[in-house]
Amino acid sequence: MNKRFEGKIVAITGGSEGIGFATAKAFIAEGARVYITGRRQDRLDAAVAELGPAAVGVPGDVANTGDLDRLYARIREDHGKLDVLFANAGVADSDALPLGDITEQDFDRIFGVNVRGLLFTVNKALPLLSAGGAVVLNGSVAGSKGFPGQSLYNATKAAVRSFARSWTADLKDRGIRVNVVAPGGTDTQLMRGYLEIRPGADEMLNQMVPLGRLGRTEEVADAVLFLASDQSSYIAGAELVVDGGLAAI
Ligand SMILES: NC(=O)c1ccc[n+]([C@@H]2O[C@H](COP(=O)([O-])OP(=O)(O)OC[C@H]3O[C@@H](n4cnc5c(N)ncnc54)[C@H](OP(=O)(O)O)[C@@H]3O)[C@@H](O)[C@H]2O)c1
């Protein structure tokens, strides 16, 4: 198999579980050296052990800019460059949070990771990113939907979609492409937490999705690798939806 990422340096925030982990695995299978982050050290260690010697774990929270500085200092020290950045880390509340119940703490927590954290993840990577490099942002179909009780999360993902447009313009002279992958319901810990407290929600979701099931993390990873590879060399500022058709109908 032709390895698309031989010799490439990749950073993935929130790579110790779920979509980020599956993506790390896929990049490594195609020759990359991958730096993953996460807040729980034990989970990060377990992920690195499973991924093997091409993976490096750097503990950290994307909401903490000091942690991002440590991540990029480590990559600079090891390789002096970064070819691909997957800004993946994000949080969602399992419980519904309808308008009227939202507190300032809720806003700061969710926007702090999904918007502020993602913005500084990319902002701080810029000095290291190579010409011709690729940035993939993890959005969501929620960014273009009005899922009830989820307005904070939905709005953060709409902001992510918007960032890809503006940053494509901002980075045009450096040849760095920025795109969004927008998963629908994908079988991860985050999604399981949401479904567990809503009996029957999995059945309802499957009926809403034309392909009739949740997505697999590997299916999102395939889309991320496409957006990061030369195969998408003329795609910039775009959103690639991986949702079994949910948002299309
Ligand atoms: N699953 C879905 O259905 C779905 C659908 C659309 C979009 N998404 C998006 O996909 C992304 C990943 O979600 P997932 O479903 O894969 O979640 P997940 O299974 O819960 O995994 C999240 C990963 O991110 C890390 N993480 C969480 N908060 C972090 C933070 N503040 N700083 C650094 N790392 C952090 C977690 O490790 P620690 O907890 O140890 O930090 C873990 O490695 C999110 O942006 C989410 O919004 C998911």
Coordinates of C-alpha atoms and ligand atoms in Angstrom, one line a residue, residues 12-22 36-44 47 58-64 67-68 86-92 109 112-114 117-118 121 137-142 153 156-157 160 181-192 194 205 214-215 217 220 242, ligand 1:
I12 CA -3.7 15.4 17.2
T13 CA -5.3 17.0 20.2
G14 CA -7.5 14.6 22.2
G15 CA -5.8 11.6 20.6
S16 CA -6.1 9.2 23.5
E17 CA -9.6 8.0 22.8
G18 CA -12.5 8.0 20.2
I19 CA -12.0 9.7 16.9
G20 CA -8.6 11.2 17.7
F21 CA -7.2 7.8 18.7
A22 CA -8.6 6.1 15.5
I36 CA -1.3 12.9 20.7
T37 CA -2.6 14.9 23.7
G38 CA -5.2 14.3 26.4
R39 CA -5.8 15.4 30.0
R40 CA -5.8 11.9 31.7
Q41 CA -2.3 10.6 31.9
D42 CA -3.3 7.0 32.4
R43 CA -5.5 7.0 29.3
L44 CA -2.8 8.7 27.3
A47 CA -3.1 4.9 24.0
V58 CA 2.1 14.9 25.5
P59 CA -0.4 15.4 28.4
G60 CA -2.4 18.6 28.3
D61 CA -5.7 20.4 28.1
V62 CA -6.4 22.5 25.0
A63 CA -8.2 25.0 27.2
N64 CA -4.8 25.7 28.8
D67 CA -0.1 23.0 27.8
L68 CA -0.3 23.9 24.1
F86 CA -5.9 17.6 13.6
A87 CA -7.6 20.0 16.1
N88 CA -9.9 17.3 17.4
A89 CA -10.4 17.7 21.2
G90 CA -13.9 18.8 22.0
V91 CA -16.5 18.3 24.8
A92 CA -20.2 18.0 24.9
R109 CA -16.5 25.4 29.8
G112 CA -13.3 27.3 26.4
V113 CA -12.5 23.9 24.9
N114 CA -14.3 23.8 21.6
G117 CA -9.0 25.8 22.9
L118 CA -9.3 25.0 19.2
T121 CA -4.4 25.0 19.1
L137 CA -10.7 20.9 12.4
N138 CA -13.1 18.6 14.0
G139 CA -16.6 20.2 13.6
S140 CA -19.9 18.4 13.7
V141 CA -23.2 18.2 11.9
A142 CA -24.4 19.9 15.0
Y153 CA -22.4 22.7 21.6
T156 CA -19.3 26.0 19.1
K157 CA -19.3 23.7 16.1
V160 CA -15.4 25.8 14.0
V181 CA -14.5 17.1 9.1
A182 CA -18.1 17.1 10.4
P183 CA -19.0 13.8 11.9
G184 CA -22.5 12.8 12.7
G185 CA -23.3 10.4 15.6
T186 CA -20.1 8.3 15.9
D187 CA -19.6 5.4 18.3
T188 CA -17.3 6.9 21.0
Q189 CA -17.3 7.4 24.7
L190 CA -18.7 10.9 24.2
M191 CA -21.7 9.6 22.2
R192 CA -22.2 6.6 24.6
Y194 CA -25.2 11.0 25.6
L205 CA -30.9 8.1 15.9
L214 CA -23.8 5.2 14.1
G215 CA -20.6 6.0 12.4
T217 CA -14.3 6.2 14.4
V220 CA -14.1 9.6 10.4
V242 CA -19.3 12.0 7.7
Ligands
LIG1 N1 -18.8 11.1 18.8 C1 -19.6 11.8 18.1 O1 -20.7 11.4 17.8 C2 -19.1 13.2 17.5 C3 -19.9 13.8 16.5 C4 -19.5 15.0 16.0 C5 -18.3 15.6 16.4 N2 -17.6 15.0 17.4 C6 -16.4 15.7 17.8 O2 -15.2 14.8 17.7 C7 -14.3 15.2 18.7 C8 -13.8 14.0 19.5 O3 -14.9 13.4 20.1 P1 -15.0 11.9 20.5 O4 -16.4 11.5 20.3 O5 -13.9 11.1 19.8 O6 -14.8 12.0 22.1 P2 -14.2 11.0 23.1 O7 -14.3 9.6 22.7 O8 -14.8 11.5 24.4 O9 -12.6 11.4 23.1 C9 -12.2 12.7 23.4 C10 -10.7 12.7 23.4 O10 -10.3 14.1 23.6 C11 -9.6 14.2 24.9 N3 -10.0 15.5 25.4 C12 -11.2 15.9 25.9 N4 -11.2 17.2 26.3 C13 -9.9 17.6 26.1 C14 -9.2 18.8 26.4 N5 -9.8 19.8 27.0 N6 -7.9 18.9 26.1 C15 -7.3 17.8 25.5 N7 -7.9 16.7 25.2 C16 -9.2 16.5 25.6 C17 -10.0 13.0 25.7 O11 -9.0 12.6 26.7 P3 -9.1 13.3 28.2 O12 -10.5 13.2 28.6 O13 -8.2 12.4 28.9 O14 -8.7 14.7 28.0 C18 -10.1 11.9 24.6 O15 -8.8 11.5 24.2 C19 -14.9 16.3 19.5 O16 -14.5 17.6 19.0 C20 -16.4 16.1 19.2 O17 -17.1 17.3 19.4 C21 -17.9 13.8 17.9

